[in-house]
Coordinates of C-alpha atoms in Angstrom, one line a residue:
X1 CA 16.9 -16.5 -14.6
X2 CA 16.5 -14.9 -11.3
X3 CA 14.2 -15.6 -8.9
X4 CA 11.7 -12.5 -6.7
X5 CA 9.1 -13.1 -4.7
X6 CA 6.9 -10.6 -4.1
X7 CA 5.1 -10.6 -0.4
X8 CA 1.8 -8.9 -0.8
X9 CA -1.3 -8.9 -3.6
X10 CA -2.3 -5.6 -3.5
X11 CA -2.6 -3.0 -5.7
X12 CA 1.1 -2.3 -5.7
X13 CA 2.5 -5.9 -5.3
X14 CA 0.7 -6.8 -8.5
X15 CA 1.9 -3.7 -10.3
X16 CA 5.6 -4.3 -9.4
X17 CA 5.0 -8.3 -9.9
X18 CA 3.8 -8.0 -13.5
X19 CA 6.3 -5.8 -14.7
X20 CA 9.2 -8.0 -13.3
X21 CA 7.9 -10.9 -14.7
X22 CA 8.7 -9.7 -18.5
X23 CA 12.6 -10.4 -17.4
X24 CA 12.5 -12.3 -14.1
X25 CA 11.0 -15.3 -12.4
X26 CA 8.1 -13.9 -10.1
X27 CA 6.4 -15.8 -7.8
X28 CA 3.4 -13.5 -6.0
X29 CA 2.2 -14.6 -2.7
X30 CA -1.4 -13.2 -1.3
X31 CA -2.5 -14.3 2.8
X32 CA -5.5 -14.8 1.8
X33 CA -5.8 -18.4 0.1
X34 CA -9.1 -17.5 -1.5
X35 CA -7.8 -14.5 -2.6
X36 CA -4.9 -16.2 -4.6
X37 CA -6.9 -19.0 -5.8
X38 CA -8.9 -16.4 -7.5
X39 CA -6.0 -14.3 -9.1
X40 CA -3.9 -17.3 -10.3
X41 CA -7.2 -19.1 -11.8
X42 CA -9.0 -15.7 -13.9
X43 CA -5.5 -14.2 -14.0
X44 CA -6.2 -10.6 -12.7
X45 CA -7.1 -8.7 -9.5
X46 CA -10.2 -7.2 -9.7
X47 CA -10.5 -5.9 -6.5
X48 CA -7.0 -4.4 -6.1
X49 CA -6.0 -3.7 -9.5
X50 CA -9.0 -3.9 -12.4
X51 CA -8.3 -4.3 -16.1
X52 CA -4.7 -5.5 -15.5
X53 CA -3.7 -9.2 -17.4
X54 CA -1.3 -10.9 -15.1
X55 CA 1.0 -13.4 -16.8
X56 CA 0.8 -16.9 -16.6
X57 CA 4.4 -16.8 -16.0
X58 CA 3.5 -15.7 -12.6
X59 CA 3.3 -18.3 -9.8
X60 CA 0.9 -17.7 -7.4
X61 CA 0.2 -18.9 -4.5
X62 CA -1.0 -18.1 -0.1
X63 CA 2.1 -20.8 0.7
X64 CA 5.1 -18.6 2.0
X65 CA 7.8 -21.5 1.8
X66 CA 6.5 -22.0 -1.9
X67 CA 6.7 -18.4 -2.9
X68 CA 10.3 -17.9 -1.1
X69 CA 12.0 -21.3 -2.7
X70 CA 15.2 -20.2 -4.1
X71 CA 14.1 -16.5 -4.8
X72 CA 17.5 -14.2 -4.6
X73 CA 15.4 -11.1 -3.3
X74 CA 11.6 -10.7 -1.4
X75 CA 9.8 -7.5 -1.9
X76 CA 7.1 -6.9 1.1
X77 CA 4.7 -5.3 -0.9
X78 CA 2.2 -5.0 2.3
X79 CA 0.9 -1.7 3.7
X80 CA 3.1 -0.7 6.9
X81 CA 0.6 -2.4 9.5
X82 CA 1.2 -5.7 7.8
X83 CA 5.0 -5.6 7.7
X84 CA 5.8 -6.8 11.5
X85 CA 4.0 -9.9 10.7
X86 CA 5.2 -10.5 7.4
X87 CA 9.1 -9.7 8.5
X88 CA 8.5 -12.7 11.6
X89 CA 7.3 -15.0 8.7
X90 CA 10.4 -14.4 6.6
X91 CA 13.3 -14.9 9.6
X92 CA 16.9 -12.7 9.4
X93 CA 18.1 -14.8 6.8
X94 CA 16.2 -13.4 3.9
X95 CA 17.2 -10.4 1.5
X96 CA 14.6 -8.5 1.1
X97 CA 13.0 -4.8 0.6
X98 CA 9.7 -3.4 1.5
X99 CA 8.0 -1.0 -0.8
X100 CA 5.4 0.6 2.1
X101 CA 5.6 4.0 3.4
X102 CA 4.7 5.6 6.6
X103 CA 5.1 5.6 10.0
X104 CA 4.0 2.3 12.3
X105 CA 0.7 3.5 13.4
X106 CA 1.0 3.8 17.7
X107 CA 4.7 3.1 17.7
X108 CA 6.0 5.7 15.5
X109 CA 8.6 3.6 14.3
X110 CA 9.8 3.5 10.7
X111 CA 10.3 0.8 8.2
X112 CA 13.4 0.2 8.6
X113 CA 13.0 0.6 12.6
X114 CA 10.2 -2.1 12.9
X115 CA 13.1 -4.1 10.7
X116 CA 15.7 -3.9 13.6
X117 CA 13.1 -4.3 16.5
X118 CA 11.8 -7.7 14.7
X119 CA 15.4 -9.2 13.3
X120 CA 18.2 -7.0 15.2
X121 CA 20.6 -6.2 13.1
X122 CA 22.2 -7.5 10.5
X123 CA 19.7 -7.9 7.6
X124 CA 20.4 -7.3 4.0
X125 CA 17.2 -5.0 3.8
X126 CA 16.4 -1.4 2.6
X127 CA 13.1 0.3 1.0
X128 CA 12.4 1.0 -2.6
X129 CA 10.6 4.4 -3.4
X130 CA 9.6 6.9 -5.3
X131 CA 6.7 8.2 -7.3
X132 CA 4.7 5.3 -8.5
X133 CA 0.7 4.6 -9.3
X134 CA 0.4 1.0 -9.3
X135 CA -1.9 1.1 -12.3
X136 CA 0.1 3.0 -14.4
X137 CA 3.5 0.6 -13.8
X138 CA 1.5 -2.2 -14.2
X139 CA 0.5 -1.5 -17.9
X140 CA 4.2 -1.0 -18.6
X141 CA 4.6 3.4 -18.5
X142 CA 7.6 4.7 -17.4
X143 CA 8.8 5.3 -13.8
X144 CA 11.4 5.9 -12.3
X145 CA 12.2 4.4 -8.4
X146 CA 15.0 4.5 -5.6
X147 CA 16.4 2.0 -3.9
X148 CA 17.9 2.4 -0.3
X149 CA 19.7 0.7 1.7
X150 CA 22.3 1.1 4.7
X151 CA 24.2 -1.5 3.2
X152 CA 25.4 0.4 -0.5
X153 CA 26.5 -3.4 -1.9
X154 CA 23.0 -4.8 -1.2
X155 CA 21.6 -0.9 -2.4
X156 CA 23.2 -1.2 -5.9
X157 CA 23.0 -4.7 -6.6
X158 CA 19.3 -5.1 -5.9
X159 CA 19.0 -1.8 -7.6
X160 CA 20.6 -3.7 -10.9
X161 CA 18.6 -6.9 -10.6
X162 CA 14.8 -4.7 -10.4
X163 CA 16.2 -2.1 -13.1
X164 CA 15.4 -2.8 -16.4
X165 CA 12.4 -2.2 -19.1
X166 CA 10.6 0.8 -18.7
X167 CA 11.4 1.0 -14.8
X168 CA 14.3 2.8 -13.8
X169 CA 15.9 1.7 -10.5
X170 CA 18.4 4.3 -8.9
X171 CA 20.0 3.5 -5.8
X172 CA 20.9 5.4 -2.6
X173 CA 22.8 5.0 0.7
X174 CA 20.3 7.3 2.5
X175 CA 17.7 4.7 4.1
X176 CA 15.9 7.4 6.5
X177 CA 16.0 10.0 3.9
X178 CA 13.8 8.0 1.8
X179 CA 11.4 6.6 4.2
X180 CA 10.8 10.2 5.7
X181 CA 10.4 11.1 2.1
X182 CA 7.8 8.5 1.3
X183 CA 5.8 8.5 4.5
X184 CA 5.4 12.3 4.7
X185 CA 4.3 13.3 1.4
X186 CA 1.1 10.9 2.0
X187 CA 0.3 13.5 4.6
X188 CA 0.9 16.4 2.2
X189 CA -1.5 15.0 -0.5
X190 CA -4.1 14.7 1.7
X191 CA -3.7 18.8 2.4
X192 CA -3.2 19.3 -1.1
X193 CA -6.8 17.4 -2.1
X194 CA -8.2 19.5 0.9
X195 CA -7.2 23.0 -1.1
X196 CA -7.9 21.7 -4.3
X197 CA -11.7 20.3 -3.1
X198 CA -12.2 23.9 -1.6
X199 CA -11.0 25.4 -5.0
X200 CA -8.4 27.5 -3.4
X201 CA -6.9 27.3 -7.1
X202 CA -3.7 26.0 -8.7
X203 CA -1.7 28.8 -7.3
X204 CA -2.5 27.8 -3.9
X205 CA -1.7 24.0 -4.3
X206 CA 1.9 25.0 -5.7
X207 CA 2.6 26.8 -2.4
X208 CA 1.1 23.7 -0.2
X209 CA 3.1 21.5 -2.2
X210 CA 6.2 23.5 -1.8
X211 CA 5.6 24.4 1.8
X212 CA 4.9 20.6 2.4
X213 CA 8.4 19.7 0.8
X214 CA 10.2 22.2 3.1
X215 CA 8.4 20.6 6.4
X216 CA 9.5 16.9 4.7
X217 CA 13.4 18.5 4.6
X218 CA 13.3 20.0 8.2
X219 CA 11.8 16.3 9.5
X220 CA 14.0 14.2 7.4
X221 CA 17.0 16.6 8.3
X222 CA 16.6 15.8 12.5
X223 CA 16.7 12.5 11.8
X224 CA 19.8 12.6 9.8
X225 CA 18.6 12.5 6.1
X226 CA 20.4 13.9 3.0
X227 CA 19.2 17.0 1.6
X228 CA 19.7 15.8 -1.6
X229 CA 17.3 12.9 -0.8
X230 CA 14.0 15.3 -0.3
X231 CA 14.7 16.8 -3.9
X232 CA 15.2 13.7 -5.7
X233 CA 12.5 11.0 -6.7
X234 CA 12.1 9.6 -3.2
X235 CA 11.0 13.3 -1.8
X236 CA 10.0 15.9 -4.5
X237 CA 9.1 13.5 -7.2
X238 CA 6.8 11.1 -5.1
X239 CA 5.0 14.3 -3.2
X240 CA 4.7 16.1 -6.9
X241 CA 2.7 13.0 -8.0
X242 CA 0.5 12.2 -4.6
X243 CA -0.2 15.5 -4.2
X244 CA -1.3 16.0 -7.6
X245 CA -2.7 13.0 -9.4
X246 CA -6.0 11.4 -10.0
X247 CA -5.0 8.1 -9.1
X248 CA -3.6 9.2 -5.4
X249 CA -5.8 7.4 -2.9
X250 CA -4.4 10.2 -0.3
X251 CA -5.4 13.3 -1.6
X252 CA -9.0 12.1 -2.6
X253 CA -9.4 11.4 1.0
X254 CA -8.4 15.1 1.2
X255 CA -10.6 16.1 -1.6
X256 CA -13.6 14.3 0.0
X257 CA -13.1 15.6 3.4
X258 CA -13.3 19.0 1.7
X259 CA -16.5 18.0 0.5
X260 CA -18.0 17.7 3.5
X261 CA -18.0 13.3 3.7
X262 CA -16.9 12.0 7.5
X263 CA -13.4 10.5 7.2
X264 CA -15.0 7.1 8.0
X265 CA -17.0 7.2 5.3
X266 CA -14.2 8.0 3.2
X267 CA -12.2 5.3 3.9
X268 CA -15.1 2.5 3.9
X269 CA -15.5 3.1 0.1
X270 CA -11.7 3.6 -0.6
X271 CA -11.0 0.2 -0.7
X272 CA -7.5 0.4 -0.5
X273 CA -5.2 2.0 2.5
X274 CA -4.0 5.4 2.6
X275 CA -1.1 5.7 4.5
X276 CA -1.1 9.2 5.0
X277 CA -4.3 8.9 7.2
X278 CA -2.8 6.4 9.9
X279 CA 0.9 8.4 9.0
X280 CA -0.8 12.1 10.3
X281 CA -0.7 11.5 13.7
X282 CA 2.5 10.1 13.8
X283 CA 4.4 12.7 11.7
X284 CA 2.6 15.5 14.4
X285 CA 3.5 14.0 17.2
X286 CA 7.2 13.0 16.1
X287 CA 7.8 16.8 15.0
X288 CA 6.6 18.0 18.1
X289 CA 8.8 15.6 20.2
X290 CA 11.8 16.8 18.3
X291 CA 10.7 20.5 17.8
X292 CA 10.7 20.8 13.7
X293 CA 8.2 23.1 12.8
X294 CA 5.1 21.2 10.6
X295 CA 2.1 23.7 10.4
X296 CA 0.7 21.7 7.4
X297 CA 1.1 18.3 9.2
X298 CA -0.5 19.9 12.3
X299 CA -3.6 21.3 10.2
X300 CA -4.0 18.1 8.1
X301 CA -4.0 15.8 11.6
X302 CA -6.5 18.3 13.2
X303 CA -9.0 17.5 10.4
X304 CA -8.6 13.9 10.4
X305 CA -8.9 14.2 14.1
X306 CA -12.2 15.9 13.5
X307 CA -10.8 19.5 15.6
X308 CA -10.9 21.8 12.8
X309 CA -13.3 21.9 9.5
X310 CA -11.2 21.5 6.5
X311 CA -12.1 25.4 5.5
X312 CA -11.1 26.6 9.5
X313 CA -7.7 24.6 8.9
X314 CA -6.7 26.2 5.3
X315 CA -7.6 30.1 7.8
X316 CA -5.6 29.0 10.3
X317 CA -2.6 28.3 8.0
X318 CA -3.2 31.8 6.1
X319 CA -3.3 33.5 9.3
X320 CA 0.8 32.4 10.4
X321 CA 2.5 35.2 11.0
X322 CA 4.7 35.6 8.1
X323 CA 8.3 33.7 8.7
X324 CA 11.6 34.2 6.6
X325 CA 11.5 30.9 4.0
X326 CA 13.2 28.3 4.8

């Protein structure tokens, strides 16, 4: 049987831990010791992921080397600020995939760009995506993910060894495609819990959400991703379900902000990270520097940056002069 490890006991390492397990050897590694000692002996994580049962087929454990022994694939389950640490642990050597999205807060880099900065090139690496609450994979629904990877071997063969149950695993040669995908649409939930915490209506969060997917093509097309990529699972699908579900940690920071709560508030009783908050910033600045056009990316990093009241942001956007679609 093959061996994963899975670098990260969150919400979403967990998740994507527990459902492996039912077909692979899993071992789950968590920094903190305590923090492991505690999962492996009541076998769940309450803080990250409640109500879940985590099998006992599961090893784990806060020792890297032990975690890593013989495992034919790691996936970096950590949230983006963690990775640079977490890719220095694991050297060039390792095959491996990292399930975060966003943009390196103050660098700006991407995933795959802290990657080459940390090992050069060479690694058999990529990111796997797509629209995915951690709770609901974990108790065994449906989902469907992508896999990317400059390399296609490494894309479609790790692809094949995480496909199987009720997770799909489709695989892609478009690496920046998907990571713009993935980092962006956290920025677009957030906008779309803004407008629906107004009660702007439903008719008004289909045209965010569409707007919002046209910025995510016009970004991920300067840096060279496939159009084809922004439709598919890694682009429309994942905004779709951020922007839209209960479970998205990024648009109930939008939803609360609408409500009047101060953004540090918010994210002191969130518990979890929401990429889209640190990712704002970046995805403005980034656009500007290469002159795409992101009027909901500008509003949504005006709020969080405490310049505009969520109700002056939403006027400002109806107030564009009207533009042929694109």
């Amino acid at each position: 049987m093959a061996r994963v490890a899975v670098l990260g006991a969150g919400a979403w390492g967990t998740a994507i831990a527990s459902v492996l397990a039912a077909r692979l050897e899993v071992a789950l590694w968590a920094r903190d010791p305590a923090q492991a000692e505690a999962i492996a002996a009541t076998r769940r994580n309450e803080r990250y992921l409640p109500g879940i049962e985590i099998s006992r087929s599961i090893d784990i454990t806060s020792d890297l080397d032990r975690a890593m022994a013989q495992a034919q694939l790691a996936l970096v389950a950590t949230p983006v600020a963690g990775l640079r640490d977490t890719l220095r642990r694991l050297g060039k050597q390792t095959s491996f995939v990292w399930l975060c999205k966003g943009f390196e807060e103050g660098s700006g880099l991407l995933p795959h760009q802290i990657v080459e900065e940390v090992l050069g090139g060479g690694a058999r690496c990529g990111a796997l995506s797509g629209p995915s609450f951690a709770a609901e994979v974990a108790r065994g629904l449906p989902c469907a993910l992508t896999l990317a990877s400059r390399d296609p071997d490494f894309a479609r063969d790790s692809a094949a060894l995480l496909h199987g149950g009720r997770m799909r695993v489709y695989y892609s040669a478009d690496l920046v495609g998907v990571e713009i995908g993935g980092a962006v649409k956290n920025v677009m939930a957030i906008a779309a819990g803004i407008s629906d915490g107004l009660g702007l209506g439903q008719n008004a969060r289909a045209a965010l959400i569409t707007r919002g997917l046209a910025e995510i093509a016009r970004l991920g097309a300067s840096f060279g991703g496939s159009p084809e990529t922004f439709f598919g699972l890694a682009g429309a699908g994942d905004l779709i379900l951020t922007a839209t579900g209960d479970l998205s940690r990024n648009r109930r920071v939008g939803l609360e902000l609408a409500g009047g709560r101060s953004l540090a508030d918010i994210l002191a009783g969130l518990g979890h990270v929401a990429e889209g908050v640190s990712s704002a910033k970046e995805v403005a600045r980034i656009a500007a520097a290469r002159g795409v056009d992101m009027p909901v990316t500008d509003a949504v990093n005006a709020v969080l940056e405490g310049k505009l009241t969520p109700a002056k942001a939403v006027e400002l956007l109806l107030s564009r002069d009207p533009k042929k679609e694109r």
